[in-house]
Short mmCIF file of C-alpha atoms in Angstrom, two decimals:
data_model
loop_
_atom_site.label_atom_id
_atom_site.label_comp_id
_atom_site.label_asym_id
_atom_site.label_seq_id
_atom_site.Cartn_x
_atom_site.Cartn_y
_atom_site.Cartn_z
CA MET A 1 121.95 67.29 154.88
CA VAL A 2 124.65 65.74 157.01
CA ASP A 3 125.76 67.53 160.14
CA ASP A 4 128.76 66.61 162.29
CA PRO A 5 127.61 66.20 165.91
CA GLY A 6 129.58 68.58 168.04
CA SER A 7 130.62 70.81 165.14
CA GLY A 8 127.73 73.23 165.53
CA PRO A 9 123.94 73.42 165.48
CA THR A 10 122.02 70.79 163.55
CA ALA A 11 119.99 71.58 160.46
CA ALA A 12 116.79 71.42 162.47
CA GLU A 13 118.19 73.79 165.09
CA GLU A 14 119.18 76.27 162.37
CA GLY A 15 115.84 75.95 160.64
CA ARG A 16 117.48 74.63 157.48
CA PRO A 17 115.33 72.18 155.49
CA GLN A 18 116.22 68.52 155.28
CA ALA A 19 115.14 66.30 152.40
CA ALA A 20 113.01 63.38 153.52
CA GLY A 21 114.01 60.06 152.00
CA PRO A 22 112.12 56.86 151.24
CA VAL A 23 110.90 54.87 154.22
CA ALA A 24 111.80 51.19 154.44
CA GLU A 25 109.49 48.51 155.76
CA PRO A 26 110.81 47.05 159.03
CA GLY A 27 113.48 44.52 158.20
CA ALA A 28 113.25 45.22 154.50
CA GLY A 29 116.77 46.65 154.19
CA PRO A 30 117.58 49.63 151.97
CA ALA A 31 114.41 51.22 150.65
CA ALA A 32 115.51 52.75 147.40
CA GLY A 33 119.11 52.18 146.52
CA PRO A 34 122.37 53.76 147.62
CA LEU A 35 121.16 57.35 147.15
CA ALA A 36 117.94 56.96 149.15
CA GLY A 37 117.11 60.13 151.04
CA LEU A 38 118.68 62.58 148.59
CA LEU A 39 116.52 65.27 147.01
CA VAL A 40 117.62 66.48 143.56
CA ALA A 41 116.31 69.71 142.04
CA ASP A 42 116.72 69.15 138.30
CA PHE A 43 116.72 72.35 136.23
CA SER A 44 118.35 70.63 133.25
CA ARG A 45 116.85 69.73 129.92
CA VAL A 46 117.50 67.81 126.69
CA LEU A 47 120.17 65.12 127.30
CA ALA A 48 123.31 65.58 129.42
CA GLY A 49 121.55 66.79 132.56
CA PRO A 50 118.44 64.59 132.28
CA TYR A 51 120.65 61.55 131.67
CA ALA A 52 122.60 62.37 134.84
CA THR A 53 119.50 62.84 136.95
CA MET A 54 117.94 59.65 135.61
CA LEU A 55 120.99 57.74 136.86
CA LEU A 56 120.62 59.43 140.26
CA ALA A 57 116.92 58.52 140.34
CA ASP A 58 117.71 54.91 139.46
CA MET A 59 120.02 54.81 142.47
CA GLY A 60 117.31 56.01 144.81
CA ALA A 61 117.44 59.81 144.74
CA GLU A 62 114.17 61.73 144.70
CA VAL A 63 114.37 63.83 141.52
CA VAL A 64 112.08 66.78 140.85
CA LYS A 65 112.25 67.78 137.18
CA VAL A 66 111.56 71.49 136.78
CA GLU A 67 110.28 72.31 133.29
CA GLY A 68 109.19 75.50 131.63
CA PRO A 69 105.54 75.87 130.63
CA GLN A 70 106.28 74.29 127.22
CA GLY A 71 108.19 71.38 128.73
CA ASP A 72 111.55 69.84 127.95
CA GLU A 73 112.41 70.31 124.27
CA THR A 74 112.84 66.58 123.79
CA ARG A 75 109.13 66.03 124.35
CA GLY A 76 108.79 67.31 120.79
CA TRP A 77 111.75 65.48 119.27
CA THR A 78 109.96 62.99 117.04
CA PRO A 79 109.82 60.49 115.45
CA PRO A 80 109.83 57.85 116.86
CA VAL A 81 107.06 57.92 119.44
CA ARG A 82 105.35 55.55 121.86
CA ASP A 83 101.75 56.41 122.72
CA GLU A 84 102.32 59.84 121.15
CA VAL A 85 105.29 60.55 123.43
CA SER A 86 108.82 61.06 122.08
CA THR A 87 110.97 58.01 122.76
CA TYR A 88 113.91 60.42 123.03
CA TYR A 89 112.25 62.00 126.05
CA LEU A 90 111.23 58.61 127.45
CA GLY A 91 114.82 57.40 127.24
CA VAL A 92 116.28 59.76 129.86
CA ASN A 93 113.47 60.80 132.21
CA ARG A 94 112.24 57.80 134.17
CA GLY A 95 112.07 57.97 137.95
CA LYS A 96 111.32 61.72 138.14
CA ARG A 97 108.47 63.97 139.16
CA SER A 98 107.60 66.91 136.93
CA VAL A 99 106.58 70.41 137.92
CA ALA A 100 106.12 73.16 135.33
CA LEU A 101 107.41 76.51 136.58
CA ASP A 102 107.66 79.72 134.60
CA LEU A 103 110.78 81.33 136.03
CA HIS A 104 109.65 84.70 134.64
CA ASP A 105 106.67 84.53 137.01
CA PRO A 106 107.60 85.76 140.51
CA ALA A 107 105.55 83.09 142.31
CA ASP A 108 106.96 80.27 140.22
CA ALA A 109 110.50 81.61 140.59
CA ALA A 110 110.00 81.71 144.37
CA ALA A 111 108.84 78.08 144.30
CA ALA A 112 111.93 77.14 142.30
CA ARG A 113 114.18 78.90 144.82
CA GLU A 114 112.46 77.09 147.68
CA LEU A 115 113.04 73.77 145.93
CA ALA A 116 116.73 74.59 145.56
CA ARG A 117 116.84 75.63 149.23
CA ARG A 118 115.55 72.22 150.28
CA ALA A 119 117.58 70.12 147.86
CA ASP A 120 120.70 68.09 148.48
CA VAL A 121 121.67 68.40 144.81
CA VAL A 122 120.86 71.08 142.25
CA ILE A 123 121.73 70.41 138.61
CA GLU A 124 121.34 72.74 135.64
CA ASN A 125 122.57 73.11 132.07
CA PHE A 126 121.67 76.71 131.27
CA LYS A 127 124.30 78.93 129.69
CA PRO A 128 126.73 79.97 132.45
CA GLY A 129 125.10 82.67 134.53
CA GLY A 130 121.69 82.11 132.99
CA LEU A 131 119.98 81.32 136.30
CA ALA A 132 121.41 84.29 138.20
CA ARG A 133 118.51 86.56 137.20
CA TYR A 134 116.15 84.20 139.04
CA GLY A 135 118.26 83.86 142.18
CA LEU A 136 119.10 80.28 141.23
CA ASP A 137 122.81 80.54 140.51
CA TYR A 138 125.32 78.72 142.72
CA GLU A 139 126.13 81.72 144.91
CA ALA A 140 122.47 82.44 145.63
CA VAL A 141 121.66 78.81 146.40
CA ALA A 142 124.76 78.31 148.55
CA ALA A 143 123.86 81.38 150.61
CA VAL A 144 120.63 79.74 151.81
CA ASN A 145 121.66 76.09 151.46
CA PRO A 146 125.39 75.80 152.14
CA GLY A 147 125.31 72.02 152.09
CA ALA A 148 123.96 71.83 148.55
CA VAL A 149 125.96 70.20 145.80
CA TYR A 150 125.32 72.39 142.75
CA ALA A 151 126.22 70.85 139.39
CA SER A 152 126.45 72.91 136.19
CA ILE A 153 126.83 71.43 132.72
CA SER A 154 127.83 73.83 129.95
CA GLY A 155 129.09 73.55 126.42
CA PHE A 156 132.42 75.34 126.73
CA GLY A 157 132.95 76.37 130.35
CA THR A 158 132.72 79.71 132.12
CA GLY A 159 135.51 81.58 130.32
CA PRO A 160 135.49 83.13 126.84
CA GLY A 161 133.27 80.30 125.55
CA ARG A 162 130.56 80.86 128.13
CA HIS A 163 128.10 82.38 125.66
CA VAL A 164 128.54 79.74 122.94
CA PRO A 165 125.59 77.31 122.82
CA GLY A 166 126.61 73.75 123.55
CA TYR A 167 125.20 70.97 121.40
CA ASP A 168 126.76 67.56 121.00
CA LEU A 169 127.15 67.86 117.22
CA MET A 170 129.07 71.12 117.65
CA VAL A 171 131.37 69.51 120.18
CA GLN A 172 131.96 66.46 117.99
CA ALA A 173 133.14 68.86 115.30
CA ILE A 174 135.09 71.29 117.49
CA SER A 175 136.82 68.60 119.59
CA GLY A 176 138.22 66.77 116.57
CA LEU A 177 136.10 63.61 116.89
CA MET A 178 134.54 64.07 113.47
CA SER A 179 138.01 64.36 111.91
CA LEU A 180 138.69 60.87 113.29
CA THR A 181 135.44 59.33 112.09
CA GLY A 182 134.94 58.07 108.54
CA ASP A 183 137.02 56.73 105.69
CA PRO A 184 140.42 58.32 105.03
CA GLU A 185 139.38 59.59 101.60
CA GLY A 186 135.84 60.55 102.60
CA PRO A 187 134.28 63.38 104.59
CA PRO A 188 134.25 63.54 108.39
CA PHE A 189 131.25 61.93 110.08
CA ARG A 190 129.44 62.45 113.36
CA ALA A 191 129.09 59.54 115.74
CA GLY A 192 125.72 57.81 115.63
CA ILE A 193 124.73 59.06 119.10
CA SER A 194 125.22 62.21 121.15
CA VAL A 195 128.27 60.64 122.72
CA PHE A 196 129.62 63.71 124.51
CA ASP A 197 126.26 64.64 126.03
CA VAL A 198 126.14 61.17 127.56
CA MET A 199 129.78 61.38 128.62
CA ALA A 200 129.25 64.78 130.26
CA GLY A 201 126.19 63.41 132.06
CA ASN A 202 128.30 60.58 133.44
CA HIS A 203 131.04 63.02 134.45
CA ALA A 204 128.42 65.14 136.24
CA VAL A 205 127.24 62.12 138.21
CA ILE A 206 130.82 61.28 139.20
CA GLY A 207 131.39 64.85 140.32
CA ILE A 208 128.12 64.97 142.26
CA LEU A 209 128.85 61.73 144.10
CA ALA A 210 132.38 62.87 144.98
CA ALA A 211 131.03 66.20 146.24
CA LEU A 212 128.39 64.40 148.30
CA ARG A 213 131.15 62.31 149.88
CA HIS A 214 132.92 65.54 150.83
CA ARG A 215 129.69 67.00 152.17
CA ASP A 216 129.05 63.88 154.25
CA ALA A 217 132.48 64.33 155.83
CA THR A 218 132.39 68.11 156.32
CA GLY A 219 128.82 69.37 155.89
CA GLN A 220 130.08 71.63 153.11
CA GLY A 221 128.51 71.73 149.66
CA GLN A 222 130.29 72.94 146.56
CA HIS A 223 129.96 73.83 142.89
CA VAL A 224 130.64 71.00 140.42
CA GLU A 225 131.26 72.15 136.85
CA VAL A 226 131.37 69.99 133.73
CA ASN A 227 131.59 71.15 130.13
CA LEU A 228 131.10 69.17 126.96
CA LEU A 229 134.37 70.15 125.30
CA SER A 230 136.49 69.06 128.27
CA SER A 231 134.50 65.82 128.50
CA ALA A 232 135.12 65.32 124.79
CA LEU A 233 138.86 65.89 124.94
CA THR A 234 139.32 63.53 127.86
CA GLY A 235 137.02 61.05 126.11
CA LEU A 236 139.26 60.99 123.04
CA VAL A 237 141.77 59.19 125.32
CA ASN A 238 144.53 57.71 123.14
CA HIS A 239 144.00 60.30 120.40
CA SER A 240 144.21 63.16 122.89
CA SER A 241 147.31 61.58 124.40
CA ALA A 242 148.86 61.17 120.95
CA TYR A 243 148.61 64.93 120.51
CA ALA A 244 149.28 66.14 124.06
CA ALA A 245 152.18 63.78 124.79
CA GLY A 246 153.44 62.93 121.32
CA GLY A 247 152.67 65.96 119.17
CA VAL A 248 150.81 63.73 116.70
CA VAL A 249 147.56 64.90 115.11
CA PRO A 250 145.64 61.67 114.38
CA TYR A 251 143.51 61.36 111.27
CA ARG A 252 140.59 59.13 110.41
CA MET A 253 141.38 55.56 109.40
CA GLY A 254 137.90 54.21 108.73
CA ASN A 255 137.34 51.26 111.05
CA ALA A 256 141.04 50.55 111.54
CA HIS A 257 142.88 51.21 114.80
CA PRO A 258 146.07 53.28 114.64
CA SER A 259 147.91 51.23 117.26
CA VAL A 260 146.47 47.69 117.17
CA PHE A 261 145.98 45.05 114.47
CA PRO A 262 143.80 43.10 113.92
CA TYR A 263 141.27 45.44 115.49
CA GLU A 264 138.68 46.12 112.79
CA PRO A 265 135.93 44.48 110.74
CA LEU A 266 137.08 41.74 108.41
CA PRO A 267 134.92 40.09 105.72
CA THR A 268 133.65 36.53 106.14
CA ALA A 269 131.59 34.34 103.81
CA ASP A 270 128.42 36.33 104.47
CA SER A 271 129.12 39.54 106.42
CA ASP A 272 131.81 41.43 108.28
CA LEU A 273 133.09 40.26 111.64
CA ILE A 274 134.79 42.56 114.15
CA VAL A 275 138.08 40.99 115.22
CA ALA A 276 139.90 42.56 118.18
CA ALA A 277 142.90 40.34 118.88
CA ALA A 278 144.79 42.97 120.85
CA ASN A 279 147.54 40.86 122.43
CA ASP A 280 149.86 38.04 121.43
CA GLY A 281 147.87 35.32 123.18
CA GLN A 282 144.63 36.30 121.49
CA PHE A 283 146.35 36.54 118.13
CA GLY A 284 147.88 33.10 118.56
CA ARG A 285 144.48 31.56 119.32
CA LEU A 286 142.94 33.40 116.38
CA CYS A 287 145.52 31.92 114.04
CA GLU A 288 145.05 28.45 115.53
CA VAL A 289 141.29 28.49 114.91
CA LEU A 290 141.81 29.94 111.42
CA GLY A 291 144.24 27.16 110.54
CA LEU A 292 147.27 29.46 110.41
CA PRO A 293 149.45 27.98 113.17
CA ASP A 294 152.75 29.20 111.70
CA VAL A 295 151.79 32.86 111.32
CA PRO A 296 152.50 33.97 114.93
CA ALA A 297 156.09 32.73 114.56
CA ASP A 298 156.68 34.96 111.54
CA PRO A 299 158.82 37.91 112.74
CA ARG A 300 156.55 40.30 110.85
CA PHE A 301 153.60 39.23 113.03
CA ALA A 302 155.17 38.15 116.32
CA HIS A 303 154.01 41.11 118.41
CA ASN A 304 151.41 43.83 118.11
CA ALA A 305 153.87 46.50 116.93
CA ASP A 306 155.01 44.10 114.20
CA ARG A 307 151.47 43.25 113.17
CA THR A 308 150.48 46.91 113.08
CA ALA A 309 153.50 47.80 110.93
CA HIS A 310 152.76 44.92 108.53
CA ARG A 311 148.97 45.02 108.59
CA GLU A 312 148.71 45.17 104.79
CA GLU A 313 150.59 41.87 104.55
CA LEU A 314 148.70 40.19 107.40
CA ARG A 315 145.17 41.21 106.50
CA PRO A 316 144.92 39.10 103.30
CA LEU A 317 146.02 35.99 105.20
CA LEU A 318 143.23 36.43 107.73
CA VAL A 319 140.60 37.39 105.16
CA GLU A 320 141.33 34.32 103.04
CA ARG A 321 140.59 31.99 105.95
CA LEU A 322 137.62 33.97 107.26
CA ALA A 323 135.98 33.71 103.84
CA THR A 324 135.41 29.98 104.39
CA ARG A 325 132.65 30.45 107.01
CA GLY A 326 129.96 32.95 107.98
CA ALA A 327 130.28 35.59 110.68
CA VAL A 328 128.07 33.86 113.25
CA GLU A 329 129.92 30.56 112.86
CA TRP A 330 133.26 32.31 113.34
CA PHE A 331 131.87 34.20 116.32
CA GLU A 332 130.97 30.96 118.06
CA ALA A 333 134.29 29.28 117.25
CA LEU A 334 136.50 32.22 118.20
CA THR A 335 134.74 33.33 121.37
CA ALA A 336 134.88 29.73 122.57
CA VAL A 337 138.68 30.10 122.85
CA GLY A 338 138.65 33.67 124.14
CA VAL A 339 139.27 35.63 120.95
CA PRO A 340 137.37 38.95 121.06
CA CYS A 341 135.11 39.26 118.03
CA GLY A 342 131.53 39.93 117.12
CA PRO A 343 129.02 40.40 114.32
CA ILE A 344 128.02 43.94 113.33
CA ASN A 345 124.43 44.04 114.58
CA THR A 346 121.64 46.50 114.22
CA ILE A 347 120.26 47.65 117.59
CA ASP A 348 117.67 44.87 117.71
CA GLY A 349 120.52 42.41 117.38
CA GLY A 350 122.36 44.14 120.20
CA PHE A 351 119.36 43.75 122.49
CA ALA A 352 118.99 40.11 121.43
CA MET A 353 122.64 39.45 122.26
CA ALA A 354 122.21 41.04 125.69
CA GLU A 355 119.19 38.83 126.31
CA ARG A 356 121.18 35.78 125.23
CA PHE A 357 123.85 36.66 127.77
CA GLY A 358 121.26 37.01 130.54
CA LEU A 359 121.60 40.78 130.92
CA ASP A 360 117.83 41.49 130.75
CA PRO A 361 118.38 44.76 128.89
CA VAL A 362 114.77 45.98 128.88
CA VAL A 363 112.53 46.60 131.89
CA ALA A 364 109.00 47.95 132.01
CA VAL A 365 108.71 50.95 134.32
CA GLY A 366 105.28 51.89 135.62
CA GLU A 367 102.00 50.04 135.82
CA GLY A 368 99.26 49.19 133.36
CA GLU A 369 98.88 51.54 130.42
CA ARG A 370 101.61 53.80 131.81
CA ALA A 371 104.24 51.04 131.72
CA VAL A 372 107.14 52.10 129.52
CA PRO A 373 109.79 49.70 128.20
CA THR A 374 113.16 51.24 129.02
CA THR A 375 116.80 50.23 128.89
CA ARG A 376 118.05 48.83 132.18
CA ASN A 377 120.57 50.82 134.20
CA PRO A 378 123.96 49.14 133.55
CA ILE A 379 125.08 49.29 137.21
CA ARG A 380 124.36 46.34 139.49
CA PHE A 381 124.72 46.59 143.26
CA SER A 382 124.89 43.57 145.55
CA ALA A 383 123.36 45.29 148.59
CA THR A 384 121.48 48.38 147.35
CA PRO A 385 119.92 47.49 144.01
CA VAL A 386 118.94 49.98 141.37
CA GLY A 387 115.21 50.68 141.32
CA TYR A 388 112.72 52.08 138.84
CA LYS A 389 110.11 54.09 140.73
CA LEU A 390 108.20 55.95 138.08
CA PRO A 391 107.69 56.10 134.32
CA PRO A 392 108.81 59.31 132.62
CA PRO A 393 106.39 61.99 133.82
CA GLU A 394 103.89 63.95 131.83
CA LEU A 395 104.44 67.70 131.88
CA ASP A 396 103.52 69.07 135.33
CA GLU A 397 102.15 65.66 136.31
CA HIS A 398 103.14 66.21 139.93
CA GLY A 399 102.84 70.01 139.90
CA PRO A 400 99.92 70.45 142.32
CA GLN A 401 101.45 68.22 144.99
CA LEU A 402 104.90 69.73 144.60
CA ARG A 403 103.64 73.32 144.73
CA ALA A 404 101.67 72.52 147.87
CA TRP A 405 104.73 70.90 149.43
CA LEU A 406 106.94 73.87 148.58
CA ALA A 407 104.39 76.23 150.12
CA ALA A 408 104.24 74.18 153.33
CA PRO A 409 106.75 74.51 156.18
CA ALA A 410 110.09 72.85 155.53
CA GLY A 411 110.43 69.41 157.03
CA GLU A 412 107.38 67.83 155.43
CA PRO A 413 108.31 64.80 153.30
CA ALA A 414 108.47 65.48 149.58
CA PRO A 415 105.50 64.10 147.64
CA GLY A 416 106.11 60.45 146.90
CA SER A 417 109.35 60.30 148.86
CA ALA A 418 108.18 57.17 150.66
CA ALA A 419 107.27 55.38 147.45
CA ALA A 420 109.10 52.11 147.23
CA PRO A 421 110.76 51.51 143.87
CA THR A 422 110.78 48.19 142.10
CA GLU A 423 113.67 46.53 140.35
CA GLY A 424 111.68 46.71 137.13
CA LYS A 425 109.84 43.98 135.30
CA PRO A 426 111.34 42.29 132.26
CA ASN A 427 109.62 43.71 129.24
CA ASP A 428 107.72 41.40 126.94
CA ARG A 429 108.08 43.01 123.54
CA ASP A 430 106.10 40.24 121.85
#
């Protein structure tokens, strides 16, 4: 909690709990990233919420994952598995401590309320109002912890859609994304990942950080609400704008772009190559490398609007030249002159490309047999680096310590809050 000197009694004077943060060695600089010292009570499950709290943990927050007696559903989402644990669960739960609490049990519900009372951030993705029966809704938490930032993630908000379950596949369908995905003459398709769950998780983190900034300035917490459908509609960006500002209902075009050409896969001698020459300079360099130096001067292809209008005439010219070499050879030649393009990889190829570019995409979190290869956080800080404190926890792994802490007087450091994170070790997958 942050209190403004001179604006009233401090948290200690009022008897309000304060989360204890990681302790730095003398002269060691920041102990655990930019969010060191924040305590997060995580009542979320599955993907959007756990993804958000994993990002907060990576940045130094102390995250306590509250699970029901059966655990997060994703523990059972298999295959694939690693050491009999769902890789789905492993993918979004590093850096956390787990306590299993049955909210129907009065003692466990009281422990959950005490955790929320001590937390800087509370995050949940129950149906709107679902935590009120346990005294864990925003109003109840704010009454005892007015500085708390309380984040709620729902499927369809708190209005008429409040009782509709929110799953990413539903939102892909309802938002219109599936109508935009697939071939024009074929059926709609879902995206290959739960894109709106991830997007909503990111939006929740943005909202939490903004609310923490406000709390740091005023001492006042607030309720941050995110819903999947709103995240989806804003995430449709140009398509949403086409409808909202232009009255146009876009339709699926396969891999083509409605407003840019060339911006799609094109065949080469051995496989397709994504070409994304989105401006006149890139298109000119593309044509130069392809041996088509006169094409950019053709009025039909001079500017993007011209190329988009005449794509059916331009595409065969490009395809004819691309057919003389393979995709990898073209990738090397075109990226050397700044033309955006790339082969269509499987995920192993994507990781290999990241390794080639020095991005170290995989880190091992944990020690010995508990070490788990995990995808590196994409954010890099120059002064307060991301850290990876703990592997994804087993169910109730930290329950005894956390229950004892919650039963003790407020002010005691949270279990493990002084643990120093590491920056992660590159994972040797060989």
